[in-house]
Coordinates of C-alpha atoms and ligand atoms in Angstrom, one line a residue:
M242 CA -6.3 -40.3 -17.8
A243 CA -6.2 -43.1 -16.4
T244 CA -8.9 -44.2 -12.9
A245 CA -7.2 -46.3 -10.1
T246 CA -9.5 -48.0 -8.0
S247 CA -9.0 -46.3 -4.7
P248 CA -11.9 -45.8 -2.1
I249 CA -13.6 -42.4 -2.4
V250 CA -11.3 -40.0 0.2
D251 CA -14.2 -38.2 2.0
S252 CA -17.9 -38.9 1.9
R253 CA -18.6 -34.6 1.8
L254 CA -16.8 -34.6 -1.4
G255 CA -19.0 -34.9 -4.4
A256 CA -18.6 -37.0 -7.4
A257 CA -16.8 -35.4 -9.4
A258 CA -14.1 -34.0 -7.1
S259 CA -14.0 -37.9 -5.3
A260 CA -13.3 -39.1 -9.1
F261 CA -10.2 -36.7 -9.7
V262 CA -8.9 -37.3 -6.0
T263 CA -9.3 -41.3 -6.3
S264 CA -7.6 -41.0 -10.7
K265 CA -4.3 -41.2 -11.5
H266 CA -2.4 -37.7 -11.0
Q267 CA 0.2 -36.5 -13.3
M268 CA 1.5 -32.9 -15.0
Y269 CA 1.1 -31.5 -18.0
I270 CA 4.1 -31.2 -20.5
D271 CA 3.5 -30.6 -24.4
G272 CA 0.1 -31.4 -24.2
K273 CA 0.1 -34.5 -22.8
F274 CA -0.2 -35.6 -19.2
T275 CA 2.3 -37.7 -17.7
S276 CA 4.0 -39.1 -14.7
A277 CA 8.1 -37.8 -13.8
S278 CA 10.7 -38.9 -15.5
A279 CA 12.2 -40.6 -12.6
G280 CA 8.7 -42.3 -11.6
K281 CA 8.8 -40.5 -8.5
T282 CA 5.2 -39.5 -6.5
F283 CA 4.9 -37.3 -3.1
P284 CA 2.2 -37.5 -1.4
V285 CA -0.5 -35.3 -1.0
Y286 CA -1.9 -34.5 3.1
N287 CA -5.2 -33.6 4.2
P288 CA -4.5 -30.3 6.9
A289 CA -7.9 -31.1 8.6
T290 CA -6.7 -34.3 9.8
G291 CA -2.9 -35.3 8.6
E292 CA -4.0 -38.3 6.4
E293 CA -2.7 -38.8 2.9
I294 CA -5.1 -37.7 0.5
C295 CA -2.7 -38.8 -2.8
Q296 CA 0.0 -38.7 -4.5
V297 CA 1.5 -36.9 -7.2
P298 CA 4.3 -37.0 -9.8
E299 CA 7.5 -35.7 -8.1
G300 CA 8.6 -33.3 -11.0
D301 CA 12.7 -32.5 -11.4
H302 CA 15.1 -30.7 -13.6
V303 CA 14.6 -33.9 -15.8
D304 CA 11.0 -32.9 -16.8
V305 CA 11.4 -28.9 -16.2
D306 CA 13.8 -29.1 -19.4
R307 CA 10.9 -30.9 -20.4
A308 CA 8.2 -28.7 -20.3
V309 CA 10.4 -25.2 -20.6
R310 CA 11.2 -26.6 -24.1
A311 CA 7.7 -27.3 -24.7
A312 CA 7.2 -24.1 -23.9
R313 CA 9.6 -22.5 -26.5
R314 CA 8.4 -24.5 -28.9
A315 CA 5.1 -23.7 -29.2
F316 CA 6.4 -19.5 -28.9
D317 CA 8.7 -19.9 -31.3
G318 CA 6.5 -21.9 -33.9
G319 CA 3.7 -23.6 -34.6
A320 CA 0.0 -22.5 -33.7
W321 CA 0.7 -20.5 -30.9
P322 CA 2.2 -17.2 -32.6
A323 CA 0.0 -18.1 -35.2
M324 CA -3.4 -17.4 -33.5
S325 CA -5.3 -14.1 -33.8
P326 CA -5.4 -12.2 -30.8
S327 CA -9.2 -12.9 -31.0
K328 CA -9.1 -16.5 -30.7
R329 CA -6.7 -16.8 -27.9
G330 CA -9.3 -14.2 -26.1
Q331 CA -11.7 -17.4 -26.8
L332 CA -9.5 -20.4 -25.5
L333 CA -9.1 -17.8 -21.8
Y334 CA -13.2 -17.2 -22.3
R335 CA -13.6 -20.6 -22.6
L336 CA -11.5 -22.0 -19.7
A337 CA -13.3 -19.3 -17.6
D338 CA -16.8 -20.5 -18.4
L339 CA -16.0 -24.1 -18.4
L340 CA -14.0 -23.2 -14.6
E341 CA -17.0 -22.0 -13.7
Q342 CA -19.3 -24.9 -14.9
H343 CA -17.4 -26.7 -12.3
T344 CA -17.7 -24.6 -9.0
D345 CA -18.3 -27.4 -6.6
E346 CA -15.6 -29.6 -7.6
F347 CA -13.4 -27.0 -7.5
A348 CA -14.2 -25.6 -4.1
E349 CA -14.2 -28.8 -2.4
L350 CA -10.3 -29.9 -4.2
E351 CA -9.5 -26.9 -2.8
S352 CA -11.0 -26.7 0.6
L353 CA -9.7 -30.6 0.9
D354 CA -6.1 -29.4 -0.5
N355 CA -5.7 -26.7 1.4
G356 CA -7.9 -26.6 4.1
K357 CA -9.9 -23.6 3.4
P358 CA -13.8 -23.1 4.2
V359 CA -15.5 -24.5 0.9
S360 CA -17.5 -22.2 1.9
I361 CA -15.2 -19.5 1.1
A362 CA -14.0 -21.4 -1.6
R363 CA -17.3 -21.5 -3.2
V364 CA -17.9 -17.6 -3.4
A365 CA -14.3 -16.7 -3.2
D366 CA -11.8 -17.9 -4.7
V367 CA -13.6 -20.1 -7.8
P368 CA -15.2 -17.1 -8.7
L369 CA -12.2 -14.7 -8.4
A370 CA -10.2 -17.6 -10.7
V371 CA -13.2 -17.0 -13.1
D372 CA -13.5 -13.4 -13.3
L373 CA -10.2 -13.6 -13.5
F374 CA -10.0 -15.3 -17.2
R375 CA -12.6 -13.2 -18.3
Y376 CA -10.9 -9.7 -17.6
M377 CA -7.9 -10.9 -19.0
S378 CA -9.1 -12.4 -22.2
G379 CA -10.5 -9.2 -22.8
W380 CA -6.9 -7.9 -23.0
A381 CA -5.4 -10.1 -26.0
T382 CA -7.3 -7.8 -28.6
K383 CA -5.9 -4.8 -26.3
T384 CA -2.7 -5.3 -26.4
M385 CA -1.3 -2.5 -28.1
G386 CA 1.8 0.3 -28.6
S387 CA 1.3 4.4 -29.6
T388 CA 2.7 6.5 -32.1
I389 CA 5.1 9.2 -30.6
P390 CA 5.7 12.7 -31.8
L391 CA 10.2 12.9 -32.3
S392 CA 11.7 16.1 -31.7
A393 CA 14.3 14.7 -33.7
G394 CA 12.5 16.1 -36.8
N395 CA 9.2 15.7 -38.5
D396 CA 10.2 12.9 -41.2
F397 CA 10.3 10.4 -39.2
L398 CA 7.3 8.3 -38.0
S399 CA 7.6 6.3 -34.6
Y400 CA 5.2 4.2 -32.9
T401 CA 5.8 1.4 -30.2
V402 CA 4.6 -2.7 -30.0
R403 CA 4.3 -4.6 -27.3
E404 CA 4.9 -8.1 -28.2
P405 CA 5.3 -11.3 -25.6
I406 CA 8.2 -11.7 -24.1
G407 CA 8.0 -15.4 -24.5
V408 CA 9.0 -18.3 -22.2
V409 CA 7.8 -17.5 -18.3
A410 CA 8.2 -19.5 -15.5
Q411 CA 5.4 -19.1 -13.0
I412 CA 6.2 -20.1 -9.4
I413 CA 3.2 -19.7 -6.8
P414 CA 2.6 -20.9 -3.3
W415 CA -0.1 -22.7 -1.5
N416 CA -2.8 -20.1 -0.1
F417 CA -4.8 -19.4 -2.4
P418 CA -3.4 -22.4 -4.9
L419 CA -6.3 -21.9 -8.0
L420 CA -6.5 -18.4 -7.9
M421 CA -2.8 -18.0 -7.9
A422 CA -2.4 -20.3 -11.2
A423 CA -5.1 -17.9 -12.6
W424 CA -3.5 -14.7 -12.0
K425 CA 0.1 -15.5 -13.5
L426 CA -2.1 -17.6 -16.5
G427 CA -4.9 -15.4 -17.4
P428 CA -2.3 -12.1 -18.2
A429 CA 0.6 -14.8 -19.8
L430 CA -1.7 -16.5 -22.3
A431 CA -3.5 -13.1 -23.1
V432 CA -0.9 -11.6 -24.7
G433 CA 1.0 -14.3 -26.3
C434 CA 3.3 -16.2 -24.1
T435 CA 3.7 -19.8 -23.5
V436 CA 3.9 -20.9 -19.9
V437 CA 5.6 -23.1 -17.5
L438 CA 3.5 -23.5 -14.3
K439 CA 4.8 -24.6 -11.1
L440 CA 2.5 -25.9 -8.2
A441 CA 3.1 -25.4 -4.5
E442 CA 4.0 -28.9 -3.5
Q443 CA 1.4 -28.5 -0.5
T444 CA -1.4 -28.2 -2.6
P445 CA -0.6 -29.4 -6.3
L446 CA -5.1 -30.7 -7.1
T447 CA -7.3 -27.7 -8.5
G448 CA -3.8 -27.0 -10.9
L449 CA -3.7 -30.2 -12.0
R450 CA -7.3 -30.7 -12.8
L451 CA -7.1 -26.8 -14.4
A452 CA -4.8 -28.6 -16.3
Q453 CA -7.8 -31.1 -17.7
L454 CA -9.9 -27.9 -18.4
I455 CA -6.9 -26.3 -20.3
E456 CA -7.3 -29.6 -22.8
E457 CA -10.5 -29.3 -23.1
A458 CA -10.5 -25.3 -23.5
G459 CA -8.6 -26.2 -26.8
F460 CA -5.1 -24.4 -25.7
P461 CA -2.3 -25.7 -28.8
A462 CA -0.1 -28.3 -26.7
G463 CA 3.2 -26.9 -24.9
V464 CA 1.1 -23.3 -24.6
V465 CA 0.4 -24.1 -21.2
N466 CA 2.6 -26.7 -19.0
V467 CA 1.6 -27.6 -15.1
L468 CA 4.4 -29.5 -13.2
T469 CA 4.0 -30.2 -9.8
G470 CA 7.4 -31.1 -7.1
F471 CA 9.7 -29.3 -5.0
G472 CA 10.7 -25.8 -4.2
E473 CA 14.8 -27.1 -4.9
A474 CA 14.1 -30.0 -7.1
C475 CA 11.4 -28.3 -9.2
G476 CA 11.3 -24.7 -9.0
A477 CA 15.2 -23.8 -9.0
P478 CA 16.0 -25.5 -12.2
L479 CA 12.7 -23.4 -13.5
A480 CA 13.8 -20.7 -12.5
A481 CA 17.3 -20.5 -13.8
H482 CA 16.6 -22.2 -17.1
D483 CA 18.3 -20.6 -20.0
L484 CA 15.4 -20.9 -22.6
V485 CA 12.7 -18.9 -19.9
D486 CA 12.2 -15.6 -20.5
K487 CA 10.8 -14.5 -17.4
V488 CA 10.2 -15.5 -14.0
A489 CA 6.9 -14.7 -11.8
F490 CA 7.0 -15.7 -8.6
T491 CA 4.9 -15.7 -5.5
G492 CA 6.4 -16.9 -2.5
S493 CA 8.2 -16.4 0.8
T494 CA 10.5 -13.3 0.3
E495 CA 12.8 -15.7 2.0
V496 CA 12.7 -17.4 -1.7
G497 CA 12.1 -14.4 -4.0
K498 CA 15.6 -13.8 -3.1
L499 CA 16.4 -17.2 -4.2
I500 CA 14.6 -16.2 -7.8
A501 CA 16.1 -13.5 -8.6
K502 CA 19.7 -15.4 -7.6
A503 CA 19.2 -17.3 -9.8
A504 CA 17.1 -15.3 -12.7
T505 CA 20.9 -13.2 -13.3
G506 CA 21.9 -16.5 -15.6
N507 CA 20.5 -15.6 -18.6
L508 CA 19.2 -12.5 -17.0
K509 CA 15.6 -13.1 -17.6
K510 CA 12.9 -10.7 -16.1
V511 CA 11.7 -11.0 -12.8
T512 CA 8.3 -10.8 -11.1
L513 CA 7.4 -10.8 -7.2
E514 CA 4.4 -10.9 -5.1
L515 CA 6.4 -11.8 -1.6
G516 CA 5.5 -11.1 2.0
G517 CA 3.9 -8.2 3.7
K518 CA 3.2 -7.3 7.2
S519 CA 0.1 -5.2 6.5
P520 CA -1.5 -2.1 8.9
A521 CA -5.3 -2.0 10.0
I522 CA -5.4 1.5 11.2
I523 CA -8.4 2.4 13.2
F524 CA -9.4 5.8 13.8
P525 CA -11.7 7.2 16.9
D526 CA -13.8 8.4 14.4
A527 CA -14.2 5.6 12.7
D528 CA -17.5 3.1 12.8
M529 CA -16.7 1.2 15.0
D530 CA -18.4 -2.3 14.6
A531 CA -17.6 -2.0 11.0
A532 CA -13.7 -1.7 12.1
I533 CA -13.6 -4.0 14.9
A534 CA -15.3 -6.7 12.3
G535 CA -13.3 -5.7 9.1
A536 CA -10.0 -5.8 11.6
A537 CA -11.0 -9.6 12.8
S538 CA -11.6 -10.0 9.2
A539 CA -8.5 -8.9 7.6
I540 CA -7.1 -11.1 9.6
F541 CA -8.3 -14.2 10.4
F542 CA -9.7 -14.7 6.7
N543 CA -8.2 -17.6 4.9
Q544 CA -6.4 -18.5 8.4
G545 CA -4.0 -15.6 8.2
Q546 CA -2.3 -16.9 5.5
C547 CA -3.0 -13.6 3.0
C548 CA 0.1 -12.0 1.6
C549 CA -1.5 -8.9 3.0
A550 CA -3.6 -10.2 5.8
G551 CA -4.1 -7.0 8.0
S552 CA -1.8 -8.4 10.8
R553 CA -0.6 -5.2 12.7
L554 CA -3.1 -3.5 14.2
F555 CA -2.5 -0.3 15.1
A556 CA -5.8 1.3 17.0
H557 CA -6.2 5.3 18.4
E558 CA -5.5 4.8 22.3
S559 CA -9.2 6.2 22.9
V560 CA -10.6 3.2 21.4
F561 CA -7.7 1.1 21.7
D562 CA -9.6 -1.2 24.7
Q563 CA -12.7 -1.2 22.7
V564 CA -11.0 -2.6 19.1
V565 CA -8.7 -5.0 21.1
S566 CA -11.4 -6.5 23.0
G567 CA -14.1 -6.4 20.2
V568 CA -11.7 -8.1 17.5
S569 CA -10.9 -10.2 20.5
D570 CA -15.0 -11.7 20.8
I571 CA -14.9 -12.5 17.2
A572 CA -12.0 -14.7 17.2
G573 CA -13.5 -16.5 20.6
K574 CA -16.6 -16.9 18.3
I575 CA -15.3 -18.0 14.7
K576 CA -16.6 -21.5 14.3
M577 CA -13.2 -23.5 13.7
G578 CA -13.2 -26.6 11.5
E579 CA -12.7 -29.1 8.7
G580 CA -13.2 -27.1 4.9
L581 CA -15.5 -29.6 4.4
D582 CA -17.8 -29.3 6.8
P583 CA -20.0 -26.5 5.3
S584 CA -20.3 -24.4 8.6
T585 CA -16.9 -24.0 9.3
E586 CA -15.4 -20.6 9.2
L587 CA -11.9 -21.1 9.8
G588 CA -9.7 -24.6 8.5
P589 CA -7.0 -25.7 9.7
L590 CA -3.3 -24.1 8.5
V591 CA -2.2 -25.6 5.3
S592 CA 0.8 -28.1 6.8
D593 CA 2.6 -29.6 9.8
E594 CA 5.6 -27.2 8.6
Q595 CA 3.5 -24.0 8.8
F596 CA 1.6 -24.7 12.0
A597 CA 5.0 -25.6 13.9
R598 CA 6.0 -22.4 12.2
V599 CA 2.9 -20.6 13.2
N600 CA 3.2 -22.0 17.1
G601 CA 6.6 -20.7 17.1
F602 CA 5.7 -17.3 16.9
L603 CA 3.3 -17.4 19.5
K604 CA 5.8 -19.2 22.2
S605 CA 8.0 -16.3 20.9
G606 CA 5.3 -13.8 22.0
R607 CA 5.0 -15.7 25.4
E608 CA 9.1 -15.3 25.9
Q609 CA 9.1 -11.4 25.1
G610 CA 6.1 -10.3 27.0
A611 CA 3.2 -10.1 24.7
K612 CA 0.0 -10.2 26.6
F613 CA -2.3 -13.0 25.1
V614 CA -6.3 -11.6 25.0
A615 CA -7.3 -14.5 22.5
G616 CA -5.9 -17.8 21.3
G617 CA -2.4 -18.5 21.2
K618 CA -2.7 -21.7 21.3
E619 CA -3.4 -24.9 19.0
H620 CA -6.9 -26.0 18.3
G621 CA -8.2 -29.9 18.7
G622 CA -6.5 -32.8 19.4
R623 CA -5.6 -33.5 15.1
G624 CA -5.0 -31.7 11.8
Y625 CA -3.0 -28.2 11.9
F626 CA -5.5 -26.2 13.9
V627 CA -4.5 -22.8 15.4
A628 CA -6.9 -20.7 17.1
P629 CA -7.2 -16.7 15.9
T630 CA -5.4 -14.9 18.1
V631 CA -4.5 -11.4 19.8
M632 CA -1.6 -10.4 21.3
S633 CA -1.4 -6.5 22.6
G634 CA 1.5 -5.4 24.9
V635 CA 3.6 -5.4 22.0
K636 CA 6.3 -3.1 20.5
P637 CA 8.7 -3.0 17.3
G638 CA 11.5 -5.3 17.7
M639 CA 9.5 -8.4 19.2
K640 CA 9.5 -10.9 16.4
V641 CA 5.9 -11.0 16.1
V642 CA 6.0 -7.6 16.0
D643 CA 8.5 -7.4 12.9
E644 CA 8.0 -10.5 10.7
E645 CA 5.3 -11.9 8.5
I646 CA 3.8 -15.3 10.7
F647 CA 1.4 -16.1 8.4
G648 CA -1.1 -17.2 10.3
P649 CA -4.6 -16.7 12.5
V650 CA -2.4 -14.2 14.6
V651 CA -2.9 -9.7 15.0
V652 CA -0.3 -7.8 16.9
A653 CA -1.9 -5.0 18.4
Q654 CA -0.9 -1.6 19.1
S655 CA -2.1 1.9 20.4
F656 CA -1.2 5.1 19.0
A657 CA -1.3 8.1 21.1
S658 CA -3.7 11.1 20.7
D659 CA -1.3 13.7 19.8
A660 CA -0.2 11.8 17.1
D661 CA -0.2 13.5 13.8
L662 CA -0.2 12.0 10.2
D663 CA 3.2 11.6 9.7
R664 CA 4.1 10.0 13.1
L665 CA 1.6 7.3 12.3
A666 CA 2.6 7.1 8.9
A667 CA 6.5 6.2 10.5
Q668 CA 5.0 3.8 12.7
A669 CA 2.2 2.0 10.3
N670 CA 5.8 2.2 7.6
D671 CA 8.1 1.1 10.5
S672 CA 8.3 -2.7 8.5
I673 CA 10.4 -4.2 5.6
Y674 CA 7.5 -4.8 3.7
G675 CA 4.6 -2.4 1.9
L676 CA 2.1 -4.9 0.0
A677 CA -1.1 -3.5 1.8
A678 CA -3.0 -1.1 4.3
S679 CA -6.6 -0.3 5.5
V680 CA -7.2 3.0 7.3
W681 CA -10.4 2.6 8.9
T682 CA -12.0 6.6 9.3
R683 CA -15.4 9.0 8.8
D684 CA -13.1 11.6 8.0
I685 CA -12.4 11.9 4.1
S686 CA -9.3 14.1 4.2
A687 CA -7.6 11.7 6.6
A688 CA -8.3 8.9 4.5
H689 CA -7.1 10.0 1.8
K690 CA -3.9 12.0 3.7
M691 CA -3.2 8.1 5.3
A692 CA -3.8 6.7 1.4
R693 CA -0.5 8.9 0.5
R694 CA 1.5 8.3 3.4
I695 CA 1.3 4.7 3.4
K696 CA 4.3 2.8 1.3
A697 CA 2.2 0.0 0.1
G698 CA 0.8 -1.3 -3.3
T699 CA -2.8 -1.1 -1.9
V700 CA -4.2 1.1 0.4
W701 CA -8.0 -0.1 1.2
V702 CA -10.3 2.5 3.1
N703 CA -13.5 1.2 5.2
C704 CA -12.5 -2.2 4.2
H705 CA -9.4 -4.8 3.8
N706 CA -9.3 -7.9 1.2
V707 CA -10.7 -6.1 -1.7
F708 CA -9.6 -7.8 -4.7
D709 CA -11.1 -7.6 -7.9
A710 CA -9.2 -8.7 -11.1
A711 CA -9.3 -5.0 -12.6
L712 CA -6.9 -3.9 -9.2
P713 CA -3.4 -3.7 -9.5
F714 CA -1.6 -5.4 -6.2
G715 CA 2.0 -6.1 -5.3
G716 CA 4.0 -4.0 -3.3
Y717 CA 6.9 -1.8 -2.2
K718 CA 9.7 -2.3 -0.6
Q719 CA 10.7 -6.5 0.2
S720 CA 7.5 -7.0 -0.2
G721 CA 8.0 -7.3 -4.2
W722 CA 8.8 -6.3 -7.9
G723 CA 6.3 -5.2 -10.5
R724 CA 2.5 -6.2 -10.5
E725 CA -0.7 -8.3 -11.0
M726 CA -4.0 -7.6 -12.3
G727 CA -5.6 -5.1 -13.8
A728 CA -4.5 -3.3 -16.7
E729 CA -0.4 -2.6 -15.1
V730 CA 0.1 -7.0 -15.1
L731 CA 0.7 -6.8 -18.9
N732 CA 3.8 -4.4 -18.6
N733 CA 5.2 -7.8 -16.8
Y734 CA 4.6 -9.7 -20.0
T735 CA 5.8 -7.5 -22.7
E736 CA 8.0 -6.3 -24.3
V737 CA 8.4 -2.9 -25.9
K738 CA 9.6 -2.6 -29.2
A739 CA 9.8 1.2 -30.8
V740 CA 10.1 1.2 -34.3
T741 CA 11.6 4.0 -36.1
V742 CA 11.1 5.2 -40.0
K743 CA 12.3 8.2 -41.9
L744 CA 10.5 8.9 -43.7
Ligands
ADP1529 P1 6.1 -21.3 2.0 O1 7.5 -21.2 2.7 O2 4.6 -20.3 2.6 O3 6.0 -22.4 1.9 P2 7.9 -20.6 -0.9 O4 8.4 -19.3 -1.0 O5 8.4 -21.8 0.3 O6 6.8 -20.5 0.5 O7 7.0 -21.5 -1.6 C1 6.6 -21.2 -2.8 C2 6.8 -22.1 -4.1 O8 8.5 -21.1 -4.5 C3 6.8 -23.5 -4.0 O9 5.7 -23.5 -4.9 C4 7.7 -23.8 -3.8 O10 7.7 -24.8 -4.3 C5 8.7 -23.0 -4.4 N1 10.0 -22.8 -4.0 C6 10.7 -22.6 -3.0 N2 11.9 -23.2 -2.6 C7 12.6 -22.8 -4.5 C8 13.5 -22.3 -4.9 N3 14.7 -22.3 -4.2 N4 13.0 -21.9 -6.1 C9 12.8 -22.0 -7.2 N5 10.9 -21.8 -6.2 C10 10.8 -22.4 -5.1

């Protein structure tokens, strides 16, 4: 990559992150770093200041086609299909090692680009991505079928094999840019697919830097291709491309529906990880300090920009006031600031668009009669900061209760003393989404009974936002199709073939 001469963008960046930010940014297609075919670039902004950080290539349908054809060639012939599972696993493991060695650099880039606190990126985003690659590297040698006894007779031998699905298009969002890239790339590569990954236009930096590590790790040309560009001009032609066998998307439910439609041309396989409006449910017997701190962190972690954020808080009426005032106290004490400041606990939202969107929800809450117990406004003079916000006096039918806000904004509702678990679960399940939920109680039976009743892909008990490469994650209802991570995700990237032999 060519090195440009522009000045270091922020004195808090280490030498490695500064060198990357000020270098010329290129997409990664067919093993080469390249500009957009049309020669166009677009700006990347620092959400803490609104200032431009750098320019990245503006990929379009021509670049998509180049990348898909490279991935097709790498899948259909060449080094990748011939590579042993053990060697594929080693490459993924090497990528994990390289990423780990650059933890500080990636944490700083993520913080600069997305706005999140660097202290969090260092202990969450980067190590979770490293773990994911390591975990998936182990599956490379363990994707297998089974032998199946047939009722048709004893003189048959039947077995299944799991084969890589082919060329996979992966489109990711901006809330965990590096981690989402890892969630997507890890399993697809482990089972032997080739990939075209489109980064979110708001946060391309760690994905572009990861492409350099992918090259350094030694993946053959065309196996991983990384594009930057906008949703309609770059994401849409990728989702629709006829030479793509499968599309995996993480993002809004609205765009998820467009992806599903775009995939119908060649009926490519689709998995979607979409929005949520997850309940955090506090019973009166819960460890109240832990539950209040947990409910606050469930919504304020990552500025509330988590698809599984605990954005609907339910507390038993006997503890409702205590819970709301406890969460509001925490909201009032959270230290907001630029992500690169090591003492920052809550950074800005990712973009001006997101800032306007969340402010729109605050306005709607106000107009529809919600009571603001904490926050409810912008913070500071510049950048996209929204103060952690707690609303009570809300009910279903209000926009702030029904719709995903994707910001540090929680709506609190009480449940009645005489509400049985079925009624409570009906309240918690009253959403088009079904991604996650948390239940806070010391009653082990009530916890498991609620876990059974909740319609969501993840139920946490006495915790929230616990992720592990080994745990499947994904949604019921309009929260998506399929699961990320764990052994489950391997099904997303493999076809099953049944072979029957007449003996
Ligand atoms: P958000 O609304 O939170 O920005 P989106 O769902 O719009 O999230 O974006 C997630 C990803 O989907 C991004 O990489 C974006 O560029 C991409 N995208 C947006 N619109 C489309 C589309 N019509 N087709 C394919 N990808 C899209």
